[in-house]
Each structure stands twice: as C-alpha cells, then as structure tokens.
CSV table of C-alpha atoms and ligand atoms in Angstrom, one decimal:
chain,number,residue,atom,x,y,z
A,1,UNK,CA,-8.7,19.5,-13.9
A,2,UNK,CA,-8.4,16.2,-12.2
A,3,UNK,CA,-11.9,15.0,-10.1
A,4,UNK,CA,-9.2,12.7,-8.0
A,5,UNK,CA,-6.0,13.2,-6.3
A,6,UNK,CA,-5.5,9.5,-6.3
A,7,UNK,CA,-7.4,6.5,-7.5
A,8,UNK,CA,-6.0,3.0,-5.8
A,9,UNK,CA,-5.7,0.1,-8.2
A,10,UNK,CA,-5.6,-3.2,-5.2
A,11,UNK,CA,-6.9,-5.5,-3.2
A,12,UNK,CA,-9.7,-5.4,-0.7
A,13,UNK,CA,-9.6,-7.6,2.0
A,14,UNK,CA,-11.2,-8.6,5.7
A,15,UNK,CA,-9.0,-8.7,8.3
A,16,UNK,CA,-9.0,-11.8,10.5
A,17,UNK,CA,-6.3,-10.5,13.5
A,18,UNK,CA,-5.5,-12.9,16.3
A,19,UNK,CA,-2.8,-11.3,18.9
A,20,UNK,CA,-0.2,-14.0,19.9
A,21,UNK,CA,2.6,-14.3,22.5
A,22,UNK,CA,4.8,-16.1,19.5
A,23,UNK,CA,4.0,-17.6,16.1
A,24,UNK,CA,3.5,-21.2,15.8
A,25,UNK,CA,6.4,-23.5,14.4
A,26,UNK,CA,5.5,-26.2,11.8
A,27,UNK,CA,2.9,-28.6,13.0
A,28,UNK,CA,2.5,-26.7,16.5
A,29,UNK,CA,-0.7,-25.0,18.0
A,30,UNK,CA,-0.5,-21.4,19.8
A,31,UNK,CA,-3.5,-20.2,21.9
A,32,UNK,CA,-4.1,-16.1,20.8
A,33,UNK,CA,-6.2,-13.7,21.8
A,34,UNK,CA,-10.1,-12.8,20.6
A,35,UNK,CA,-10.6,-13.0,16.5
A,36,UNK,CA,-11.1,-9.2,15.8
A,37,UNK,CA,-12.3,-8.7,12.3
A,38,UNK,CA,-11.0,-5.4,10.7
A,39,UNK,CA,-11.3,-3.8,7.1
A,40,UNK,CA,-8.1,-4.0,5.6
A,41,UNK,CA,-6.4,-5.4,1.5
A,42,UNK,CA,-3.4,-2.9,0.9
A,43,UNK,CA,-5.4,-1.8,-1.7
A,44,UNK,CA,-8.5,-0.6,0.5
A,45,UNK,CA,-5.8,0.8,3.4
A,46,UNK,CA,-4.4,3.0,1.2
A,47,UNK,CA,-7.5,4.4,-0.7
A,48,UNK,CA,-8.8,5.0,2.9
A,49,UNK,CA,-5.5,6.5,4.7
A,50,UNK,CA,-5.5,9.2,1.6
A,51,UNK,CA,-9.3,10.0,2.1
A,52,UNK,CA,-8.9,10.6,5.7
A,53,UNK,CA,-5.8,12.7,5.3
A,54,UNK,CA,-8.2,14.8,3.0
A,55,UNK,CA,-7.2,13.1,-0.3
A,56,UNK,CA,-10.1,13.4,-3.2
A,57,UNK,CA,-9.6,9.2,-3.8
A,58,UNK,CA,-11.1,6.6,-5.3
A,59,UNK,CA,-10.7,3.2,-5.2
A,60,UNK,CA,-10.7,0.4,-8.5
A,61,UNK,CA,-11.2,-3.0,-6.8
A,62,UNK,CA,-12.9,-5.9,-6.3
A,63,UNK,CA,-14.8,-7.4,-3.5
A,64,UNK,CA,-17.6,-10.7,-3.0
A,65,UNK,CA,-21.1,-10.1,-2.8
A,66,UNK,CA,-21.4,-11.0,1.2
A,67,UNK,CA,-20.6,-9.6,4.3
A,68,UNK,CA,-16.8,-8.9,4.3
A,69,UNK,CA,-17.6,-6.8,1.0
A,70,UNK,CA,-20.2,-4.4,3.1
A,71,UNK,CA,-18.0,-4.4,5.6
A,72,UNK,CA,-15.3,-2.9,3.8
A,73,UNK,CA,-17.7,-1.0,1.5
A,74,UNK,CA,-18.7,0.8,4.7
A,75,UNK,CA,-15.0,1.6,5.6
A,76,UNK,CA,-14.2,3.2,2.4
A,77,UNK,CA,-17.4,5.4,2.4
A,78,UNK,CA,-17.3,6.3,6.0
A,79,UNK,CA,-13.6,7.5,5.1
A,80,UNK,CA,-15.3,9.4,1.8
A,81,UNK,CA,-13.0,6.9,-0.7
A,82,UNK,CA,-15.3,7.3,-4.0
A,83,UNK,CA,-16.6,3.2,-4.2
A,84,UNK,CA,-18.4,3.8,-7.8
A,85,UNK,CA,-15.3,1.7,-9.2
A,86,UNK,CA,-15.3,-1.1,-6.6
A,87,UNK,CA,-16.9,-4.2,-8.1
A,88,UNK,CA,-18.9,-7.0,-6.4
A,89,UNK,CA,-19.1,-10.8,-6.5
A,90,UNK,CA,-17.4,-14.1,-8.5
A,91,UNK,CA,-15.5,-14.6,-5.2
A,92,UNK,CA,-15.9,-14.0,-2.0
A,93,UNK,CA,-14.2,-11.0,-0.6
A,94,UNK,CA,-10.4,-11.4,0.0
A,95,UNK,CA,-9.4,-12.5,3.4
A,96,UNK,CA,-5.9,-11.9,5.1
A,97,UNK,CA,-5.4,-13.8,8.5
A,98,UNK,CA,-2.9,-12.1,10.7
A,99,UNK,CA,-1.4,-13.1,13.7
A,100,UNK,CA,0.6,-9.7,15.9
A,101,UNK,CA,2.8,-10.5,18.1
A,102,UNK,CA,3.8,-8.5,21.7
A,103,UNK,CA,6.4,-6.2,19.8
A,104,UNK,CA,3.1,-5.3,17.3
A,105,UNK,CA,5.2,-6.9,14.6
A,106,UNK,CA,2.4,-9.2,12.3
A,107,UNK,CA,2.6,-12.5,10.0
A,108,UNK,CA,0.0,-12.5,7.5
A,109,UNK,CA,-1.1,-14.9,5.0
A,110,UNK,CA,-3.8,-13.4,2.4
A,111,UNK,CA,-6.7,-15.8,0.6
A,112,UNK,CA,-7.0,-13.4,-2.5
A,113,UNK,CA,-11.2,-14.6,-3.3
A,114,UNK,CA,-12.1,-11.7,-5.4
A,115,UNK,CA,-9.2,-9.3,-5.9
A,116,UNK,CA,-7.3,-12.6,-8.0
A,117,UNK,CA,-10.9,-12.1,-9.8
A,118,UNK,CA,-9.9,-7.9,-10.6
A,119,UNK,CA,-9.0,-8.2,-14.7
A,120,UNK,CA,-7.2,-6.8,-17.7
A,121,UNK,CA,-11.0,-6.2,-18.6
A,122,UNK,CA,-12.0,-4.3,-15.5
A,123,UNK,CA,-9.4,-2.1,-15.7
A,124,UNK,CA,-10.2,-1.3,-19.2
A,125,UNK,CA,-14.0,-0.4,-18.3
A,126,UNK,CA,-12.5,2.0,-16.0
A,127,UNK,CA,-10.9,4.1,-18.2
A,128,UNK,CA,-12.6,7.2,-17.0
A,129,UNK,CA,-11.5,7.0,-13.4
A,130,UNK,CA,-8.3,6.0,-14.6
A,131,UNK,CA,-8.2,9.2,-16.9
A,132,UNK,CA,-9.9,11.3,-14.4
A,133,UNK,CA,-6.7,10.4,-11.4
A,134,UNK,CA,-3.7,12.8,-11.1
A,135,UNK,CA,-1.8,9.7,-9.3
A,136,UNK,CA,-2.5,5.8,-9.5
A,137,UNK,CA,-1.2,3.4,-7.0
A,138,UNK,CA,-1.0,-0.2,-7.0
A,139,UNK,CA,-0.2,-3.1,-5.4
A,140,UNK,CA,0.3,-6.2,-6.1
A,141,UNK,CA,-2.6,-9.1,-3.9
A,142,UNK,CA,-4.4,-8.3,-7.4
A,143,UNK,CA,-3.2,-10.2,-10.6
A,144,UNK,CA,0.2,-8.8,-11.9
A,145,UNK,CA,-1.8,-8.7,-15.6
A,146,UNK,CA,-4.0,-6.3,-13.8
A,147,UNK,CA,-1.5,-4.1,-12.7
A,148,UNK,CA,0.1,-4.2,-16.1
A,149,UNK,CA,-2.9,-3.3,-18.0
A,150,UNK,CA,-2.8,-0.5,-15.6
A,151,UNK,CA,0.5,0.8,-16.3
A,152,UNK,CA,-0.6,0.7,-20.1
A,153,UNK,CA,-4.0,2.7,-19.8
A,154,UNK,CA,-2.3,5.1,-17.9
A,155,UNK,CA,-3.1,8.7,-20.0
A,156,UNK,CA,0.3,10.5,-20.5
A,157,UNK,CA,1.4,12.9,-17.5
A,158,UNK,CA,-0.2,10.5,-14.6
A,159,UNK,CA,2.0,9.8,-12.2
A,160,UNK,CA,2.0,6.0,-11.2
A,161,UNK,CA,3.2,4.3,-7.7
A,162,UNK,CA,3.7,1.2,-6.8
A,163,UNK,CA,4.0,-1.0,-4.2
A,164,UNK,CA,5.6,-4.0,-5.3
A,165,UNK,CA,3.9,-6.5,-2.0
A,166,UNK,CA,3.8,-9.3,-1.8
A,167,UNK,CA,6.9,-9.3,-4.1
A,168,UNK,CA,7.3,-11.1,-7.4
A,169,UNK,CA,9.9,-9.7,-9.8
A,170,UNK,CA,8.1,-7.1,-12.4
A,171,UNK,CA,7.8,-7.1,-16.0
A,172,UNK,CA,10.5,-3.9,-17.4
A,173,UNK,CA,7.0,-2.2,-18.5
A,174,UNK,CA,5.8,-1.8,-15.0
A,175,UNK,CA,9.2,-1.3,-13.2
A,176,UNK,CA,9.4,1.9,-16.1
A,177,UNK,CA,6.2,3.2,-14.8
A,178,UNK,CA,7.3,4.1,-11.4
A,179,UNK,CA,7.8,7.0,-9.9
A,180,UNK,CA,8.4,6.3,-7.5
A,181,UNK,CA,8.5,2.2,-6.4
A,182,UNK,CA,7.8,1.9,-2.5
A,183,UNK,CA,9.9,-1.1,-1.0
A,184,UNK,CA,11.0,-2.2,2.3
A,185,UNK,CA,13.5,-4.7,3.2
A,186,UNK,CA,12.0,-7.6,2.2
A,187,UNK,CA,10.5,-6.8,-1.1
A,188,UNK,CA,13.7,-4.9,-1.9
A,189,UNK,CA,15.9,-7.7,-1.7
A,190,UNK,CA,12.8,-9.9,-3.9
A,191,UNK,CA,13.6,-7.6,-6.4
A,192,UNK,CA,16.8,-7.4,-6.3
A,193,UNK,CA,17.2,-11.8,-6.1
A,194,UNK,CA,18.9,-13.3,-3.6
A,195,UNK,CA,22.9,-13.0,-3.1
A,196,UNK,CA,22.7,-9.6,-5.0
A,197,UNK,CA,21.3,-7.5,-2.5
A,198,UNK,CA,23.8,-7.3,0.3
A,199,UNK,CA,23.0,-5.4,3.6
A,200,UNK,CA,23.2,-1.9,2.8
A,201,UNK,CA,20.0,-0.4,2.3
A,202,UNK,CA,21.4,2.7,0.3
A,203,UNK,CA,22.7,-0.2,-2.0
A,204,UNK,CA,19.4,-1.6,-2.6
A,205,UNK,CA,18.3,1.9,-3.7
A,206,UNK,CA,20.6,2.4,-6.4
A,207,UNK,CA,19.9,-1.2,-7.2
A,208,UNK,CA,16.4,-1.2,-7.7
A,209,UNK,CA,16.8,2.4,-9.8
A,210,UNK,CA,18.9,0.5,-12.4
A,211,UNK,CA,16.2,-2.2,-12.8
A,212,UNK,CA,14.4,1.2,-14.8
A,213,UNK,CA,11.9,3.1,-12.2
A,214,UNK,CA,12.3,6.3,-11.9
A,215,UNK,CA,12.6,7.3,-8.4
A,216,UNK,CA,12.9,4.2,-5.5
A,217,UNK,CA,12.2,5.1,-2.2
A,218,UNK,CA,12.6,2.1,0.7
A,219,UNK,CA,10.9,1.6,3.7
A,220,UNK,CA,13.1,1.0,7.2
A,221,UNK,CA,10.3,0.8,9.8
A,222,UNK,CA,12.1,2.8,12.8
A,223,UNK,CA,15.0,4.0,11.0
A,224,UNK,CA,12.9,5.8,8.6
A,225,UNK,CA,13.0,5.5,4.6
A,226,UNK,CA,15.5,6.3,1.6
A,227,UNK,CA,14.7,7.8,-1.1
A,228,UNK,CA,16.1,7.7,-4.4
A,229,UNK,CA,16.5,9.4,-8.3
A,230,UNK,CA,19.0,10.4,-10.8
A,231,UNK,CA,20.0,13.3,-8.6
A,232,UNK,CA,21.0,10.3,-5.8
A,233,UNK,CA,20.0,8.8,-2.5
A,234,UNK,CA,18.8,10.6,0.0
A,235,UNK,CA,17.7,9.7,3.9
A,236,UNK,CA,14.1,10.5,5.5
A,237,UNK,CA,14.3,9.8,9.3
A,238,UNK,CA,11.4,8.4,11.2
A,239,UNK,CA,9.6,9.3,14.7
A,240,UNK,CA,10.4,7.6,17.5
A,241,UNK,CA,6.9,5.9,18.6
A,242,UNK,CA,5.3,3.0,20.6
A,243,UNK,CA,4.4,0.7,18.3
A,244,UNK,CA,1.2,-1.8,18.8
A,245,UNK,CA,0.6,-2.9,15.5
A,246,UNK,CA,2.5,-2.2,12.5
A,247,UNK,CA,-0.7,-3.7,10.1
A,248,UNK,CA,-1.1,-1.7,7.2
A,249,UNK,CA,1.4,0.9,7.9
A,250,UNK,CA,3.4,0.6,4.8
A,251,UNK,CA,-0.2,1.1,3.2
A,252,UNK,CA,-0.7,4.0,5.0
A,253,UNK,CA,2.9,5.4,4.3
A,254,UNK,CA,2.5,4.7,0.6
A,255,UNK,CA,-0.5,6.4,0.4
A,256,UNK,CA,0.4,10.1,2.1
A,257,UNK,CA,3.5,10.0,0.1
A,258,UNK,CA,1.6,9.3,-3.5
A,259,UNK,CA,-1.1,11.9,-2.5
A,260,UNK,CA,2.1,14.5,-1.5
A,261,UNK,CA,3.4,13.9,-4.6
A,262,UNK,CA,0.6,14.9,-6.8
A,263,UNK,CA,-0.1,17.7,-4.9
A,264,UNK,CA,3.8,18.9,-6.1
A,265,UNK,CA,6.1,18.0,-3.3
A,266,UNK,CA,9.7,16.8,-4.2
A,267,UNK,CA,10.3,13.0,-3.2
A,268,UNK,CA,12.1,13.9,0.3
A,269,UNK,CA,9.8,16.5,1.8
A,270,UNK,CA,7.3,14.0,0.6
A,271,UNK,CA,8.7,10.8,2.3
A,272,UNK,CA,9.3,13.0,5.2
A,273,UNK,CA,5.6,13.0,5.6
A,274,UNK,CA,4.2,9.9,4.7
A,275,UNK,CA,6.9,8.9,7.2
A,276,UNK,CA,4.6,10.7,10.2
A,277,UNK,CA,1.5,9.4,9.0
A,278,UNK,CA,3.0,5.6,9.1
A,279,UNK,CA,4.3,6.4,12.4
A,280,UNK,CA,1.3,7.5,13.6
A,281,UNK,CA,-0.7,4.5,12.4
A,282,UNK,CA,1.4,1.8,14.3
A,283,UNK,CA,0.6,3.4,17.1
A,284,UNK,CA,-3.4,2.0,17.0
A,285,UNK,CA,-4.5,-1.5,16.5
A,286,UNK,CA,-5.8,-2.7,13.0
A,287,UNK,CA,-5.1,-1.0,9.5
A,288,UNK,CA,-7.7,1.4,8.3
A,289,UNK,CA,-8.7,2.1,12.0
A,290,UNK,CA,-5.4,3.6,13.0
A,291,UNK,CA,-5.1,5.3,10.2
A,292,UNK,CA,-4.8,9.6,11.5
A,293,UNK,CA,-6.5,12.4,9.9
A,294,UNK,CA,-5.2,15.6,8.5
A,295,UNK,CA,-6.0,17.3,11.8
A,296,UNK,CA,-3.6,15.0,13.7
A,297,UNK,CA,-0.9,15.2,11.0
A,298,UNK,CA,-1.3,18.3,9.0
A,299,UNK,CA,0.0,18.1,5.2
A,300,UNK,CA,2.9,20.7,4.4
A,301,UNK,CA,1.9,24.0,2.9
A,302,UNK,CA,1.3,23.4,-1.0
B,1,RIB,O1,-0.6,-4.3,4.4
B,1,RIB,C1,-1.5,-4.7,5.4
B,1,RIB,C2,-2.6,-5.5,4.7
B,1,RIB,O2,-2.0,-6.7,4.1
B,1,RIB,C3,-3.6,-6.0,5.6
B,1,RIB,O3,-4.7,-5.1,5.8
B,1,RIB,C4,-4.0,-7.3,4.9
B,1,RIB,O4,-5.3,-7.3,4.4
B,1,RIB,C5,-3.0,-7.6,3.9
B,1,RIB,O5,-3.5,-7.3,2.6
C-alpha cells in the first residue's frame, strides 16, 4: 500500500570533521588533525541509516547546486535512499563543522545554506511522497515552518517522528504530532526550560508527554534510552561499546526506531533496536559511513 517505509523531512549537510585533543576556549587556537569531509545533515543520516538497514526511504530535502550536494547525492543513492524529492540550488549545500575529541564525543556548529532555503511551499509540492510514506521523520536544521507544514499535510493514519535538534521549543501542533518525540539530555531539558527539568531522566519523560506527544522516548548515550506513553515509562538498556565517534548516532538511532515502528513493533522492542544500531555506529568514524547494515544488525522478526 505504501511505496516507502519512511520518507525523511531534514537537512542535508557536508561534514567538515577535524579530530582534536581538546576544544578551543574563547579567543584560543587548537591544532587538530586532517580536514576529512564526510556526508552527513541529520536529515540525510537518517534517510541513509534506514536505507541501509533495508528500509524502502526517501528523503524530502534541500541541497546547493555544487559539489557538497553531489557529494551527498552520491551517499544517499549509493545507500538506495529514493533522491527524486531532494531539491537543488538557492544556497549552497549545508555545512556542519565538527571538531571530535579523544573520548569520540563531537562539538558541532551547522551553516544551514540550503536546508534554511527547504519551504512551506516545497513541502506542499511534495504531497505525493508525503502521501505515499507509512512514517515521516523530521528534524529540526530545516525551518520550524517547514516542519509544521509537514505535520499539517500529513494524510490521516501516518505516523510522524521527530527529532526535536537543535532544540527550540515547538509549536502545540507539532509537539501533538508525535509519536513518538526522540530526545536526549540536552534537547530534553530545551524543552522542558531551564529549572524545570531536574536530573532525573524518567522525570523528563513524563515531562515532555504532558507538553502533548504521544509517546517520548529519550536518548542516554551509554546508559541506553527511556521510553514513554500513557501506559508509563519504560527503560531500554544499551551495548556496552568502544566508542570513536558518536557523529550522527542519534540520527542513526532515530531512524531504525521510526522504520521499526512502521513495520508494527511496540515502542520498547523498537528502542531496543535502534539502540544496537546507534551502538554500532559510534563504533566507526563519520555519520553515514558508520552507519551498519541489516546483515550486521538484523531487524526483529515482523
Ligand atoms: O547529527 C549529526 C549531524 O549533525 C552531522 O552529520 C552534522 O551534519 C549535523 O547536522
């Protein structure tokens, strides 16, 4: 019935990485490591990490007319990400520079170019794809207007995700859309504004569900997620792994639990996997290239 298991609503952007002992303070110079130049936008990552899982997906962005567009045009189709939605030029293609550190922790720092170009328009000249997608995910390195124009052309009985990064508190119609919304520390306690969050994470969760989404589920790196619905909250434990580089494993994570979800698995069993496939991603350098394949983390039985 559906020709997509998930179309992506984001950003697309090249990855500038520089591998540092330490981040700079203000007004201080580091020496790093070689530029590498990877595909990446949290958009692209997670239109990419659902293809190579085995995930029919297609991906609604927008990227400049030069070489970082071909460059991630080239990702996405090498992956097998359906690009017919993926516009070109009015900006150059996004750029997010990143510096990781020895632990594989990152700082980044996005120059949106094209995806701040992605419109209210765009998405309505998309309707097909849109109506054609058991699940839409979105982020939010593309206008928040975009993303609500999403939310509103979404036919009846689509399931919508988001993640809400980099966080800015969300109008009630998108926070009502979700089902569920994907957070981790940070953008929880975004959401929740300061001095009302506290420190426990299961309090966030319940938190974030009375702000109107559906189902919540929050992202603790190595102590795995939480997940969370009107039947309560509910832990998801991680993998212990070596982690190099953590870049673009939320995407990654995001993605295998909104492709899960379509395919009928409850929110735990769900997180349970998407946990494994964001573990195994920190465990290679750069986003889309460390994302694994079905083969190295099979999919539960549907
Ligand atoms: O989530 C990781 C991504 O964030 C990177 O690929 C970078 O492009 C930024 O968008």
């Amino acid at each position: 019935m559906y020709d997509y298991d998930l179309l992506v609503v984001g950003s697309a952007n090249a990855d500038l990485v520089v591998g540092v002992e330490r981040r700079p303070g203000a007004g201080e110079t580091v020496l790093g490591g070689d530029l590498a130049v990877h595909p990446g936008g949290k958009g692209a990552n997670q239109a990419v990490a659902a293809a190579r899982l085995g995930a029919r997906t297609a991906l609604l962005a927008r990227v400049g007319d030069d070489g970082h567009g071909r460059l991630l045009l080239d990702s996405l189709r090498s992956a097998g990400v359906d690009t017919s939605a993926v516009l070109a030029g009015g900006a150059p293609t996004g750029v997010a520079l990143i510096t990781v550190d020895p632990s594989g922790d990152n700082s980044i720092v996005v120059s949106p170019g094209a995806n701040a170009r992605l419109t209210e328009g765009d998405v309505q000249a998309a309707a097909g794809v849109l109506g054609a997608a058991r699940v839409v995910s979105a982020q939010l390195e593309i206008p928040l207007e975009t993303v609500s124009a999403v939310v509103r052309a979404l036919p009846e009985g689509t399931r919508f995700v988001l993640n809400p990064s980099p966080p800015r508190p969300l109008p009630a119609e998108v926070l009502a859309a979700c089902d569920p919304l994907v957070v981790n520390e940070h953008e929880a306690r975004v959401l929740l504004g300061d001095g009302e969050s506290g420190d426990d994470p299961a309090g966030w969760a319940r938190g974030l569900l009375a702000l109107g989404p559906r189902s919540v589920v929050v992202t603790l790196g190595a102590e795995g997620a939480l997940v969370c619905d009107a039947s309560g909250v509910r832990a998801v434990p991680s993998l212990p792994v070596d982690a190099v580089d953590t870049t673009g494993a939320g995407d990654a994570f995001t993605a295998a639990l909104a492709w899960r979800l379509g395919a009928g698995g409850e929110l735990p069993e769900a997180a349970a996997y998407a946990a494994r496939v964001g573990a195994a991603a920190v465990t290679r350098r750069g986003a889309q290239e460390s994302y694994p394949t079905a083969a190295e983390v099979p999919p539960p039985a549907a």
